[in-house]
PDB file of C-alpha atoms in Angstrom:
ATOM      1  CA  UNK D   1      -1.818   0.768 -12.725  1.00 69.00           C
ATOM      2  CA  UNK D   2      -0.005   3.400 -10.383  1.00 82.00           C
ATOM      3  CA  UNK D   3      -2.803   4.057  -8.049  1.00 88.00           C
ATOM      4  CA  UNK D   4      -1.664   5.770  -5.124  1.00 92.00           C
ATOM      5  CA  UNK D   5      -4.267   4.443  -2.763  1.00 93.00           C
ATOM      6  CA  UNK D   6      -6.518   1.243  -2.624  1.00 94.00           C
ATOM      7  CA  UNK D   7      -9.240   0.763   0.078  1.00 95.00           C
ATOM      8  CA  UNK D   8     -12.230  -1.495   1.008  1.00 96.00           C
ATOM      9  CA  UNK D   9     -16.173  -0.802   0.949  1.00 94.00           C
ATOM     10  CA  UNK D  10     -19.313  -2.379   2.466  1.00 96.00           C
ATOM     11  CA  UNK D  11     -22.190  -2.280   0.138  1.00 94.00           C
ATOM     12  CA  UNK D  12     -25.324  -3.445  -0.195  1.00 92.00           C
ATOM     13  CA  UNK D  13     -25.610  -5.933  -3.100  1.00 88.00           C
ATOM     14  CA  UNK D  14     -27.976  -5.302  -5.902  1.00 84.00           C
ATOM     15  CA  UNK D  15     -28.483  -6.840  -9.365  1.00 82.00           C
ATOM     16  CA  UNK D  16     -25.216  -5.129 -10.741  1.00 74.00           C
ATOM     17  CA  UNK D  17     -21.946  -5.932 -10.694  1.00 73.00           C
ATOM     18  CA  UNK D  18     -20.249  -3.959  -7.639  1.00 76.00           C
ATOM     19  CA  UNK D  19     -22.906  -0.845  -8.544  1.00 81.00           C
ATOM     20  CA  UNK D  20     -25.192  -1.351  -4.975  1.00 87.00           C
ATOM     21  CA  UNK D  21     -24.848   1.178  -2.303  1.00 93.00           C
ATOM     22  CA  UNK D  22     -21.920   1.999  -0.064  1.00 95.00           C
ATOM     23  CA  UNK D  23     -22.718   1.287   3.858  1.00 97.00           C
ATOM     24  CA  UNK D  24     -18.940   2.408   4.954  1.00 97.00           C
ATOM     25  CA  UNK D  25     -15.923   2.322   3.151  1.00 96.00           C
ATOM     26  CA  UNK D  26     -11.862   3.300   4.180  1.00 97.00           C
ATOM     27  CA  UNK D  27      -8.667   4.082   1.873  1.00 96.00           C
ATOM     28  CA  UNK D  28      -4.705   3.638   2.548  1.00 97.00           C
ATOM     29  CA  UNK D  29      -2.255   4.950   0.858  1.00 97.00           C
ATOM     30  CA  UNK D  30      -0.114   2.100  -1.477  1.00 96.00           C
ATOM     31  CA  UNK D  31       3.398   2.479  -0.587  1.00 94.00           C
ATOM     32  CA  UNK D  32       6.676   0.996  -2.620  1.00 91.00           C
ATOM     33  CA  UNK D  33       7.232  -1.756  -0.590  1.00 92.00           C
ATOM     34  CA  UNK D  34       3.723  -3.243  -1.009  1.00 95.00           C
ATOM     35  CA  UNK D  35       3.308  -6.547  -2.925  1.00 96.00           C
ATOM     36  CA  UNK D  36       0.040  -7.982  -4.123  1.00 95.00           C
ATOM     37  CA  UNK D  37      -0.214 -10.266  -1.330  1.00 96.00           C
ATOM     38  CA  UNK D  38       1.361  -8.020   1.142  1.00 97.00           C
ATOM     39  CA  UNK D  39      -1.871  -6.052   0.026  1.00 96.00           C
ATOM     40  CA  UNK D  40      -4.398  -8.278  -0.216  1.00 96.00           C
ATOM     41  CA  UNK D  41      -3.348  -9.225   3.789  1.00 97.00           C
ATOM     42  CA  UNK D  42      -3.448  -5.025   4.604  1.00 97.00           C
ATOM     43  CA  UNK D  43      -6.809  -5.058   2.962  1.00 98.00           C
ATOM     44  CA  UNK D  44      -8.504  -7.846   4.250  1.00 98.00           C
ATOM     45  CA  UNK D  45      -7.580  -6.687   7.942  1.00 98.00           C
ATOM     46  CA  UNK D  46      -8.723  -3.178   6.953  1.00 98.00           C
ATOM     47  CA  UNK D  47     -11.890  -4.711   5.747  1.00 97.00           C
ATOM     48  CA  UNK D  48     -12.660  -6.679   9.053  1.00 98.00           C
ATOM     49  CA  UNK D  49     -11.933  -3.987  11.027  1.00 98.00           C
ATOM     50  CA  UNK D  50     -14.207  -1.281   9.146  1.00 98.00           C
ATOM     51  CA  UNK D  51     -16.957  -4.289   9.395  1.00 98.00           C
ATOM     52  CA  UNK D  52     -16.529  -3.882  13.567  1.00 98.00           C
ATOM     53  CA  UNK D  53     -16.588  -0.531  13.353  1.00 98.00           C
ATOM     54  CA  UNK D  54     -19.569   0.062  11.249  1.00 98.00           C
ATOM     55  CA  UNK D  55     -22.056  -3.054  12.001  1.00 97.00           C
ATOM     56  CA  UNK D  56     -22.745  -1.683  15.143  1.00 97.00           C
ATOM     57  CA  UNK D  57     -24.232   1.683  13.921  1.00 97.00           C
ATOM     58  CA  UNK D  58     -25.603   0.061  10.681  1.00 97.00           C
ATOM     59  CA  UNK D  59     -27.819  -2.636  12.825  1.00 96.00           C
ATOM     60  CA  UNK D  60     -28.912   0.930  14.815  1.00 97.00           C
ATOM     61  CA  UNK D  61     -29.764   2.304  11.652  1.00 96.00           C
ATOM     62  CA  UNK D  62     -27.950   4.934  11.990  1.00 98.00           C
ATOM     63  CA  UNK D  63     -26.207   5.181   8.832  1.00 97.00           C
ATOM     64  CA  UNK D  64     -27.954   5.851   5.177  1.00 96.00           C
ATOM     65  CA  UNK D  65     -26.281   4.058   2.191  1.00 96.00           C
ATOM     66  CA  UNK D  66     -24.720   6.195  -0.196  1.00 95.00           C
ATOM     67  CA  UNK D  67     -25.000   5.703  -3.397  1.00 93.00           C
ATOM     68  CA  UNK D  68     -21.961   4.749  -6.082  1.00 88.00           C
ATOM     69  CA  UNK D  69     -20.822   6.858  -8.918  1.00 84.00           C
ATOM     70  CA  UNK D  70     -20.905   3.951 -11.441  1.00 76.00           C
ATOM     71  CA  UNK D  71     -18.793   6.403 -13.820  1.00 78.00           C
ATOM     72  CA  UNK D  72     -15.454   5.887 -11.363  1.00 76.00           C
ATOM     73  CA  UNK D  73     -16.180   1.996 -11.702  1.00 72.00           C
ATOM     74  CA  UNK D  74     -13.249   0.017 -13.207  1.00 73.00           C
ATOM     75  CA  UNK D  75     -13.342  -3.787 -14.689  1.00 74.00           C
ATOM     76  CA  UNK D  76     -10.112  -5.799 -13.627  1.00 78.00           C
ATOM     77  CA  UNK D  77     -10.264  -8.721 -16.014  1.00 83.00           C
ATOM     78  CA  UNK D  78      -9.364 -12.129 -14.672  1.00 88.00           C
ATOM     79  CA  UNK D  79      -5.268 -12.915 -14.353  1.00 90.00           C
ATOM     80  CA  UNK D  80      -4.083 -15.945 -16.468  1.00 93.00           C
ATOM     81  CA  UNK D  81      -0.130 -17.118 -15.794  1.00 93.00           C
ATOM     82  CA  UNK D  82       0.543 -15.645 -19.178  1.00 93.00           C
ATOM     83  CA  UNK D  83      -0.530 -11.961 -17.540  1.00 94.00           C
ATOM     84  CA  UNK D  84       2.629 -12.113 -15.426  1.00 96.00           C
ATOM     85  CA  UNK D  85       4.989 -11.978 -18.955  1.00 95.00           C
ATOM     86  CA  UNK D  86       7.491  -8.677 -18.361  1.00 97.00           C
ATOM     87  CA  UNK D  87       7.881  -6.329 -21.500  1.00 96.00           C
ATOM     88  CA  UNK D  88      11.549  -4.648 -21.062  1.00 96.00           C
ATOM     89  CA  UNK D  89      10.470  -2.069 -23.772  1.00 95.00           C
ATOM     90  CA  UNK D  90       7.966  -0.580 -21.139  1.00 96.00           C
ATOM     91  CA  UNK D  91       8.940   1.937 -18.689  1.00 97.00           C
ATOM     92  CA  UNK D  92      10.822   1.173 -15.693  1.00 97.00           C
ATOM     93  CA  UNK D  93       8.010   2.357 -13.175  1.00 96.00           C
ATOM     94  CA  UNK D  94       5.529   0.433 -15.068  1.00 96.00           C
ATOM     95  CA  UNK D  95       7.797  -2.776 -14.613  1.00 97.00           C
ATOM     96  CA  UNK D  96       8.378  -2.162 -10.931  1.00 97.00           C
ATOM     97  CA  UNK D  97       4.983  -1.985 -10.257  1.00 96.00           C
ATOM     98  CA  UNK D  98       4.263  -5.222 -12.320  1.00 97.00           C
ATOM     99  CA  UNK D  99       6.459  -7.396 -10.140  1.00 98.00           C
ATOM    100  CA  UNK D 100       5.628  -6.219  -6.649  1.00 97.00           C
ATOM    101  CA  UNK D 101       1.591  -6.443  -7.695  1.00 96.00           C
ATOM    102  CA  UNK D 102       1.798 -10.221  -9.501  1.00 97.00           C
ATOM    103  CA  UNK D 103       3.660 -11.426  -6.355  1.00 97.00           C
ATOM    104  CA  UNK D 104       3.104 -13.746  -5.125  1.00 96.00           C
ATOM    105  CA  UNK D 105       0.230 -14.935  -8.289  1.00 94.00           C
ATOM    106  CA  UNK D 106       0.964 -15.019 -10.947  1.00 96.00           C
ATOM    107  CA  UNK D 107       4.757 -14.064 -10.548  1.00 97.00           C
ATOM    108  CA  UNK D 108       6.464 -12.116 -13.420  1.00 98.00           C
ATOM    109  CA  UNK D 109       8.755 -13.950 -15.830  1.00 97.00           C
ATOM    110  CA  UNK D 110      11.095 -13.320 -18.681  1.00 96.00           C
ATOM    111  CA  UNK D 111      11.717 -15.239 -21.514  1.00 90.00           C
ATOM    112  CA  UNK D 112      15.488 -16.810 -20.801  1.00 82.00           C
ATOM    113  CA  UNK D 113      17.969 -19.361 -23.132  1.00 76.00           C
ATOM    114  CA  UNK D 114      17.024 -22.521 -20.890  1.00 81.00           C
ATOM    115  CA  UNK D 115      13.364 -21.401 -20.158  1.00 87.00           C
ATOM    116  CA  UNK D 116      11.336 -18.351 -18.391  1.00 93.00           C
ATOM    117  CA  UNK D 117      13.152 -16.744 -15.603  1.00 95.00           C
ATOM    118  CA  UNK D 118      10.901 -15.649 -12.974  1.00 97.00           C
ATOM    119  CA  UNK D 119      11.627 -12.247 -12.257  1.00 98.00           C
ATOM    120  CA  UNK D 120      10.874 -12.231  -7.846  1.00 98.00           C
ATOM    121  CA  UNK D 121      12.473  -9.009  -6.998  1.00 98.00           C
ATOM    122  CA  UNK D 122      13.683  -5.500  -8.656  1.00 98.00           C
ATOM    123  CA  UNK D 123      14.977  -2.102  -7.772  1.00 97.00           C
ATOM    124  CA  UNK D 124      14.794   1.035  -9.461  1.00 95.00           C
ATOM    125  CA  UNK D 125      18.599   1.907 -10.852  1.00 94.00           C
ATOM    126  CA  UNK D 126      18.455   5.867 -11.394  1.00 89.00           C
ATOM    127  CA  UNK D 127      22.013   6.695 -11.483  1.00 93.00           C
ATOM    128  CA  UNK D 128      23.287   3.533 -13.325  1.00 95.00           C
ATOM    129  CA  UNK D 129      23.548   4.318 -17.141  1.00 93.00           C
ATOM    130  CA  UNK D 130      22.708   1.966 -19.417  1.00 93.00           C
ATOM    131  CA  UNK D 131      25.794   0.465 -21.734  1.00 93.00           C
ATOM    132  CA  UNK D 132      25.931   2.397 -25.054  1.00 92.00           C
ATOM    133  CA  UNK D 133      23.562   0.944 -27.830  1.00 90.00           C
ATOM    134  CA  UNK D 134      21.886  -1.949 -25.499  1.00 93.00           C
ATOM    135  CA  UNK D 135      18.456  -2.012 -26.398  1.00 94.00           C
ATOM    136  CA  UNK D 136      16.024  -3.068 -23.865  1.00 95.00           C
ATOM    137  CA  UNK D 137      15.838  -6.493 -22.047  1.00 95.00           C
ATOM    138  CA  UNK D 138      19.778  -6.081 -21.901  1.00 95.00           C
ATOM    139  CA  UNK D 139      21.534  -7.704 -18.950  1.00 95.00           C
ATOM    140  CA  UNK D 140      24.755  -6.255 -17.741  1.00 96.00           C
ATOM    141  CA  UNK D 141      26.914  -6.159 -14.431  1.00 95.00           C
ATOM    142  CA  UNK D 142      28.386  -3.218 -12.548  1.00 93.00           C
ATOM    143  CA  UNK D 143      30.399  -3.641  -9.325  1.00 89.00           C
ATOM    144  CA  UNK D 144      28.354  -6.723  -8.117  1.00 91.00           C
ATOM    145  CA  UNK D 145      25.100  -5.900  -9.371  1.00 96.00           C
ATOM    146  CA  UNK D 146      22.855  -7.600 -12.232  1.00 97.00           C
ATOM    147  CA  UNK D 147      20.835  -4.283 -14.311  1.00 98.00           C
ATOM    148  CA  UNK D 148      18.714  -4.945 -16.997  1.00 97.00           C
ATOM    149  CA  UNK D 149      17.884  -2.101 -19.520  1.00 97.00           C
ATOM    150  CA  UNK D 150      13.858  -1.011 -20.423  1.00 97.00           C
ATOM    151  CA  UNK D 151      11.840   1.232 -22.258  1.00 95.00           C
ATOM    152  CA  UNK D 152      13.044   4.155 -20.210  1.00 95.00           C
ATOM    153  CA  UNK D 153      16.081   3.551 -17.834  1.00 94.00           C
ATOM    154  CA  UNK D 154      17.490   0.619 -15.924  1.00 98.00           C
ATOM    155  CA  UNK D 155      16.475  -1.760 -13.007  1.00 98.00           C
ATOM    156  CA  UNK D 156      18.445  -3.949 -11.058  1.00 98.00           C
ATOM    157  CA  UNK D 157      17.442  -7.397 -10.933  1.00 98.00           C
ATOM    158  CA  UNK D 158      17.857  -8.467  -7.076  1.00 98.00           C
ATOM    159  CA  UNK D 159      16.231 -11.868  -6.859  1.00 98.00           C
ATOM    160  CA  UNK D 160      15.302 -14.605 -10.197  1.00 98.00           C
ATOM    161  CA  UNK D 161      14.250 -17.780 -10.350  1.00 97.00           C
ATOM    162  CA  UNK D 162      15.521 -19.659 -13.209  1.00 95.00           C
ATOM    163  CA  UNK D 163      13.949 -22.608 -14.900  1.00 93.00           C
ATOM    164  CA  UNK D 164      14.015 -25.707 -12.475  1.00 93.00           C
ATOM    165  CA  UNK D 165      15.822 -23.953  -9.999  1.00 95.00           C
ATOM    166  CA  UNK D 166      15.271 -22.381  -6.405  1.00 98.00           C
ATOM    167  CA  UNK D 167      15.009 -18.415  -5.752  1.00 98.00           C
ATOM    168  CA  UNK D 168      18.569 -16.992  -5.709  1.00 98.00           C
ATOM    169  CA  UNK D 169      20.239 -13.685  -6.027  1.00 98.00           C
ATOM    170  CA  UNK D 170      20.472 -12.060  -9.309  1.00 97.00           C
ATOM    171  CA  UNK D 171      24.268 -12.004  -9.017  1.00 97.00           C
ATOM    172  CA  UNK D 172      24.557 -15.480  -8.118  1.00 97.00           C
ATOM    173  CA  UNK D 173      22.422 -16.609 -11.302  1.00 95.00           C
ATOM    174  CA  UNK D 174      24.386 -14.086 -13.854  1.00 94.00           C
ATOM    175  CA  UNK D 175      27.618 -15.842 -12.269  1.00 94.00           C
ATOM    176  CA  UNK D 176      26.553 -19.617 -13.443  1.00 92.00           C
ATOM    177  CA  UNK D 177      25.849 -18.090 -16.898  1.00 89.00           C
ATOM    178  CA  UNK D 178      28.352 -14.978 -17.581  1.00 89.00           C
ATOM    179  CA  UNK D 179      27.647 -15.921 -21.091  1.00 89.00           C
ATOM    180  CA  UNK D 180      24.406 -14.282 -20.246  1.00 88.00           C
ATOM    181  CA  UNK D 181      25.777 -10.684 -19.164  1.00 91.00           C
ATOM    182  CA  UNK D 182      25.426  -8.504 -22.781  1.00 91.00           C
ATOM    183  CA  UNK D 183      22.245 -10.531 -23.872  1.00 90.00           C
ATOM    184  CA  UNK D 184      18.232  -9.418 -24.559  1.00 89.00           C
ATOM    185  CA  UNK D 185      15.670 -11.118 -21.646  1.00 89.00           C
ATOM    186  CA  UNK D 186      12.896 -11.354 -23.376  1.00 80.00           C
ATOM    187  CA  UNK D 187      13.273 -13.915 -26.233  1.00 63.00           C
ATOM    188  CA  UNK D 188      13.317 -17.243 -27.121  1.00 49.00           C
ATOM    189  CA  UNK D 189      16.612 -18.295 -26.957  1.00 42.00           C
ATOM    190  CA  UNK D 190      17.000 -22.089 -28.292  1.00 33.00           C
TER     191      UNK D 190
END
């Protein structure tokens, strides 16, 4: 979503869904090298240490619930596999973001010619230009590195995980397959 910070609260539960009042809560800021589960570690310390820190004054009663401003609330629906299924047409940023928040579950993936390519690892490529009339989803090679072109720019792919096959660096997959370098990730290729 691009949120620039993420937190934790302690509420009291009523009959809604996440609408009770707030007891404590604490934010951090979400930086670009966090990963969902690098988060969801950050966050669940955060929340047992803001449970310490406020249970003492709370069973003093010292501290009055506030109450939620159900307009701000936000519905995350439930991730399936399929959720993790990377569109190249969409912007770079967006795609970033996409792979660092569905690792580790439920991983990102690409359509590839022997099966989906998990996508484990990317980095934005601002000053490498895309080759002249790819469209996106286009792989290509410059000194070394695998790029692959989308909606708005380029990133380079760092780490994959093709079909069947153990993690492995994006060059190292792109040299088994140089067929691949010039092709569209993203469809069915039989």
């Amino acid at each position: 979503a691009g949120d620039a910070e993420t937190g934790v609260t302690i509420m009291k539960m009523d009959e809604g869904l996440d609408t009770g009042p707030m007891i404590a809560k604490r934010a951090i800021s979400i930086t670009n090298d966090h990963t969902g589960g690098t988060l969801t570690t950050t966050l669940a310390d955060l929340g047992a240490q803001l449970l310490i820190d406020t249970l003492p004054d709370w069973l003093l009663g010292k501290i009055e619930p506030q109450p939620q401003d159900n307009a701000q609330s936000t519905f995350a629906p439930r991730l399936d596999k399929q959720a993790g299924a990377l569109d190249w047409s969409q912007p770079a940023a967006a795609i970033e973001r996409k792979v660092r928040a569905f690792d580790p579950w439920p991983g990102t993936f690409t359509p590839g010619s022997k099966g989906p390519i998990k996508i484990l690892n990317v980095a934005f490529a601002r000053e490498v230009a895309a080759p002249p009339d790819s469209s996106s989803g286009t792989v290509f090679k410059q000194q070394r590195a695998v790029y692959v072109t989308t909606g708005d720019g380029v990133l380079q792919l760092i780490t994959v995980q093709p079909a069947g096959k153990k993690a492995m660096p994006a060059e190292a997959w792109l040299n088994g397959q140089p067929e691949l370098a010039g092709s569209q990730l993203g469809e069915w290729v039989a």
